[in-house]
Short mmCIF file of C-alpha atoms in Angstrom, two decimals:
data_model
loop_
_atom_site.label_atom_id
_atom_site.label_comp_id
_atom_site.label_asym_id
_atom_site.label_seq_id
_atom_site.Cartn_x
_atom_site.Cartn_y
_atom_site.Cartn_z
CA UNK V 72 78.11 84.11 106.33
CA UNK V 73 80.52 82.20 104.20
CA UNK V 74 84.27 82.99 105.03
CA UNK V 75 85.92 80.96 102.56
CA UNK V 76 86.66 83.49 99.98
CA UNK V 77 88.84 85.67 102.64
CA UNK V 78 90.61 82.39 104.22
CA UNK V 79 93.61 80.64 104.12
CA UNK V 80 92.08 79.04 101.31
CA UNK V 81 90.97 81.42 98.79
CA UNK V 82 94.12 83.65 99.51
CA UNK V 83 96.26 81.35 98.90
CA UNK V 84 97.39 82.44 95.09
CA UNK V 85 96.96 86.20 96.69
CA UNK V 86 99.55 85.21 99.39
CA UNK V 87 101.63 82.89 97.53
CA UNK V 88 102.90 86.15 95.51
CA UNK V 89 103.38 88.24 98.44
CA UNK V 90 100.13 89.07 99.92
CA UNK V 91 99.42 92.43 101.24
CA UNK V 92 103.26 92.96 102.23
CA UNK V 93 103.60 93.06 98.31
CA UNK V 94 100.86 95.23 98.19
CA UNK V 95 102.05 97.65 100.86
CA UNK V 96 105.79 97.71 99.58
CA UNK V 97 104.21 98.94 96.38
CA UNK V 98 102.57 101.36 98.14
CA UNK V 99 105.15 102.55 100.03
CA UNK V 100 107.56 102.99 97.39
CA UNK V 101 105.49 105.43 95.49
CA UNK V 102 104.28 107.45 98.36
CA UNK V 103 108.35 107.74 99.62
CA UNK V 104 109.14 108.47 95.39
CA UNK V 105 106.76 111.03 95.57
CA UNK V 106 107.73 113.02 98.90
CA UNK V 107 111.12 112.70 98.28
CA UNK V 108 110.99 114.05 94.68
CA UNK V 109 108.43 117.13 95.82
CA UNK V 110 111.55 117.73 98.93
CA UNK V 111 114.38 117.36 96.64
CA UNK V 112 113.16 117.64 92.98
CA UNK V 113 115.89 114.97 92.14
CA UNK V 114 114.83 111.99 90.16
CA UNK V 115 117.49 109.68 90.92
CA UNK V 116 117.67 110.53 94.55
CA UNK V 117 114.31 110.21 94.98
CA UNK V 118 113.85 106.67 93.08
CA UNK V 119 117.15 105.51 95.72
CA UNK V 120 115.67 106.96 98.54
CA UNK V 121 112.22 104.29 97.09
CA UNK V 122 114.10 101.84 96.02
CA UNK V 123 115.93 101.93 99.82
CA UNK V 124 112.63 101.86 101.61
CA UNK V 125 111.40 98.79 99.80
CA UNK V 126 114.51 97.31 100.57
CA UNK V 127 114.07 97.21 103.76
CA UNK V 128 111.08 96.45 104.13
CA UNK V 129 112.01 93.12 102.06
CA UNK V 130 114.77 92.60 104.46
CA UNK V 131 112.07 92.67 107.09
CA UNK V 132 110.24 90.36 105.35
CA UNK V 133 112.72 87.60 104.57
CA UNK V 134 113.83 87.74 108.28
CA UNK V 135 110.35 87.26 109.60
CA UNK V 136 109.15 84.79 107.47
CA UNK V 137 111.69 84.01 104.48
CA UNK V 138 109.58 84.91 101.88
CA UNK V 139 112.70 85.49 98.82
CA UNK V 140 110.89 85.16 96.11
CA UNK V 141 108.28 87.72 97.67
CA UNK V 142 110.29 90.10 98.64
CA UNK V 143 112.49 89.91 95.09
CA UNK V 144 109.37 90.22 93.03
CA UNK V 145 108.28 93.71 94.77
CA UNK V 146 112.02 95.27 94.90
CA UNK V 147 112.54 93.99 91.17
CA UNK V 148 109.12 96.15 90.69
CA UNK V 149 110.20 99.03 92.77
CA UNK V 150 113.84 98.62 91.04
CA UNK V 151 112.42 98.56 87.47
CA UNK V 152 110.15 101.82 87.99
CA UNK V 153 113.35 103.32 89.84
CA UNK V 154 115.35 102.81 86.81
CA UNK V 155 113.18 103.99 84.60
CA UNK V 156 112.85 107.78 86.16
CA UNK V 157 116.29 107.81 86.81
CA UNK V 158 117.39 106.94 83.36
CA UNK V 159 114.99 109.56 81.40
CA UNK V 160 115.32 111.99 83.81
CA UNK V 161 111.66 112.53 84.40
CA UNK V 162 110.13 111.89 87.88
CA UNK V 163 106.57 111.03 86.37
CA UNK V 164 108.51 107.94 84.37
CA UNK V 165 108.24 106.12 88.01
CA UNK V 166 104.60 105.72 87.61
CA UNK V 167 104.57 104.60 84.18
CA UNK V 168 104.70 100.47 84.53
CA UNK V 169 102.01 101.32 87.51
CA UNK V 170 99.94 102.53 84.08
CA UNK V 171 100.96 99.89 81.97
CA UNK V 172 100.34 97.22 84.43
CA UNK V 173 96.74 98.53 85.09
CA UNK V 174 95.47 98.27 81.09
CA UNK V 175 97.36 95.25 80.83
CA UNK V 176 95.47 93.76 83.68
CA UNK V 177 92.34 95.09 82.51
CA UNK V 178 92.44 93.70 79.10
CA UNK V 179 93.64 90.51 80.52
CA UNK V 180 90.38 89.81 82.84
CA UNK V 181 88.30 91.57 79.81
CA UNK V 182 89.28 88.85 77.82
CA UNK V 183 88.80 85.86 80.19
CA UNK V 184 85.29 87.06 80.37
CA UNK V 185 84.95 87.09 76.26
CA UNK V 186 86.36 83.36 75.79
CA UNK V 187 83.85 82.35 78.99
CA UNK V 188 86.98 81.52 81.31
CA UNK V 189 86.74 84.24 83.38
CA UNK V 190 89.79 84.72 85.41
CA UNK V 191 88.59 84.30 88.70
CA UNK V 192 86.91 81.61 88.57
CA UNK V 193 89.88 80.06 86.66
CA UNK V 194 92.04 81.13 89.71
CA UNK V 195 89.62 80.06 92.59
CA UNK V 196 88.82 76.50 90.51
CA UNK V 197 92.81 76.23 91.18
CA UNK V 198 92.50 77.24 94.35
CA UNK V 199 89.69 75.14 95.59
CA UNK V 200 90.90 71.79 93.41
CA UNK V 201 87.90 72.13 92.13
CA UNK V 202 89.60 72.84 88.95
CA UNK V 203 86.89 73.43 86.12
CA UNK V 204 83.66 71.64 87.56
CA UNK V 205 82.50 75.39 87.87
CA UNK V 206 81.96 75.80 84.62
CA UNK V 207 79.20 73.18 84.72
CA UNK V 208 77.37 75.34 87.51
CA UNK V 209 75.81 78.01 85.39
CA UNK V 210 75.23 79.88 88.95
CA UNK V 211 78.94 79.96 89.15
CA UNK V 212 80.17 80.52 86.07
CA UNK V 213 77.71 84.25 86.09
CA UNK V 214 79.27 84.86 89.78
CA UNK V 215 82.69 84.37 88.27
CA UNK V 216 81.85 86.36 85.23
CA UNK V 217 80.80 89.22 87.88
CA UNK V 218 83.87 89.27 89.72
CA UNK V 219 85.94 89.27 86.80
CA UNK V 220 83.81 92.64 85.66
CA UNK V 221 84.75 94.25 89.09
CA UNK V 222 88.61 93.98 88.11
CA UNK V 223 87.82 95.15 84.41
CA UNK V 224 86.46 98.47 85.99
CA UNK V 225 88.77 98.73 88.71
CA UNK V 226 91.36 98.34 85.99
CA UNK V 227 89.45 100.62 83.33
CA UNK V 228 88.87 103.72 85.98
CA UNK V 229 92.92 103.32 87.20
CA UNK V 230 93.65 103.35 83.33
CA UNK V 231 91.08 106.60 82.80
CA UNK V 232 92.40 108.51 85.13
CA UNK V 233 96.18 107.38 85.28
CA UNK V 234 96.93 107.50 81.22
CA UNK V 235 95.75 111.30 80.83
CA UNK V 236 97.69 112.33 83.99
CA UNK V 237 100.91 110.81 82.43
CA UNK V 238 100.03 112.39 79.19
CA UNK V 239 99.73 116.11 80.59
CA UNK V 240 102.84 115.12 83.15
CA UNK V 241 101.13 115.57 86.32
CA UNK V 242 103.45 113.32 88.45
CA UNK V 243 101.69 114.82 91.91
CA UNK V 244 98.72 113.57 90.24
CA UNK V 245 99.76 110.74 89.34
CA UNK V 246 101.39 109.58 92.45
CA UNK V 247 98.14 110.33 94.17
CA UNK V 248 96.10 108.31 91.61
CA UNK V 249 98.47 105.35 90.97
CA UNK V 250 98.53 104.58 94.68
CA UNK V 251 95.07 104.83 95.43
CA UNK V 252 93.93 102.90 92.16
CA UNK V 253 96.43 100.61 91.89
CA UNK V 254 97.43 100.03 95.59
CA UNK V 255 95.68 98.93 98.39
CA UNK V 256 92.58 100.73 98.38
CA UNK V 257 91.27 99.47 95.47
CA UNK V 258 92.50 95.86 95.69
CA UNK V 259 90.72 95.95 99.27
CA UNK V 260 87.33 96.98 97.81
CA UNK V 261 87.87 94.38 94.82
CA UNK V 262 88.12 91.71 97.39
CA UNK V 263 85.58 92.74 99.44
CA UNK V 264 83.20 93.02 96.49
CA UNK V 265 83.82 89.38 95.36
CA UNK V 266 83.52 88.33 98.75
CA UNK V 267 79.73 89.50 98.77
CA UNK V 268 79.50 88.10 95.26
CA UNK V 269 80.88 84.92 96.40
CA UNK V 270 79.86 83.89 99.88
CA UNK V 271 76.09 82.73 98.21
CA UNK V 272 77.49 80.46 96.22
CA UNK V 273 79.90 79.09 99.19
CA UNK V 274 76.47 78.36 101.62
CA UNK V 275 75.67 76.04 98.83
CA UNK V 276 78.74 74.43 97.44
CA UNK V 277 80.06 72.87 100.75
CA UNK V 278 82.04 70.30 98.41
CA UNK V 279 84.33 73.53 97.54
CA UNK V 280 85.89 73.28 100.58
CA UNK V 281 83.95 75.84 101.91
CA UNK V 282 83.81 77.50 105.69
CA UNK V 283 80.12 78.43 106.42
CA UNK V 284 79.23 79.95 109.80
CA UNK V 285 76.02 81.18 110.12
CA UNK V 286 74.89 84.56 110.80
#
């Protein structure tokens, strides 16, 4: 079984933004937005109380392994979604760059895969310093093409469900939604999805760089 595509290696782009820590600080802050807002029922309590979690856990983070840039990208998230609820007033206004950034995303991979370039492979060519010799590998240009299509649905479901929650003002709902399709869980079963997509071409393309052990 090929391990490249969940190495050092492949992750690197994944990490270099903030890695699961980024992840889970997204996470957190709209799990402790949404219990503090059902406990208090005020918006701009409740997006401090989120915005003070995260910012701790980026102080963690730049004491452990001095990741700035890391840690300011997720609190400027967390800040931006903060300031948003607080300054309309309406808790469910939290969630709303969560929906944004999901059919944003989408279209973005949808599009790499139009123009041929899909996004992953794009990414992992970068990655690898392989840089575009992929795209002469019709093999890898489908698998690339494939793992670009798991992000477009991952991206299209988050959008279906999230956009008509916002619409009717569900925030419970939407809180529920926006971290489980837009957080973690998702993103883990994207990766490990690409990973199975992946690891065939990675027993046959040792000159990617890749790890092979066998089974």
């Amino acid at each position: 079984m090929s391990l490249d595509v969940l190495t050092r290696k492949s992750l690197s782009v994944f990490d270099a933004v903030g890695g699961w820590r980024t992840v889970a600080e997204g996470v957190a802050s709209r799990v402790v937005f949404l219990v503090a807002s059902l406990l208090t029922g005020a918006v701009w309590t409740s997006a401090l109380i989120a915005v003070g979690a995260v910012a701790a856990l980026a102080a963690v983070r730049v004491w452990t392994d001095r990741r700035y840039w890391s840690a300011a990208i997720g609190l400027a998230i967390v800040g931006g979604s903060a300031l948003l609820a607080g300054a309309t007033g309406q808790a469910i206004n939290f969630y709303l760059p969560a929906v944004v950034i999901q059919a944003a995303q989408g279209a973005v991979f949808l599009l790499s895969m139009l123009v041929r370039w899909p996004a992953v492979g794009v990414v992992l060519g970068v990655v690898r310093r392989d840089r575009f010799g992929w795209r002469r590998d019709p093999a890898a240009r489908r698998r690339y093409q494939l793992c670009t299509a798991v992000f477009v649905v991952k991206c299209a479901i988050a959008t279906a469900v999230q956009l008509p929650l916002y619409v009717a003002g569900q925030t419970t709902a939407l809180g529920v939604a926006a971290t489980l399709l837009g957080g973690a869980p998702s993103a883990g079963v994207c990766l490990y999805l690409c990973w199975r997509i992946l690891r065939g071409q990675d027993r046959t393309s040792p000159r990617d760089g890749a790890v092979v052990v066998d089974e």
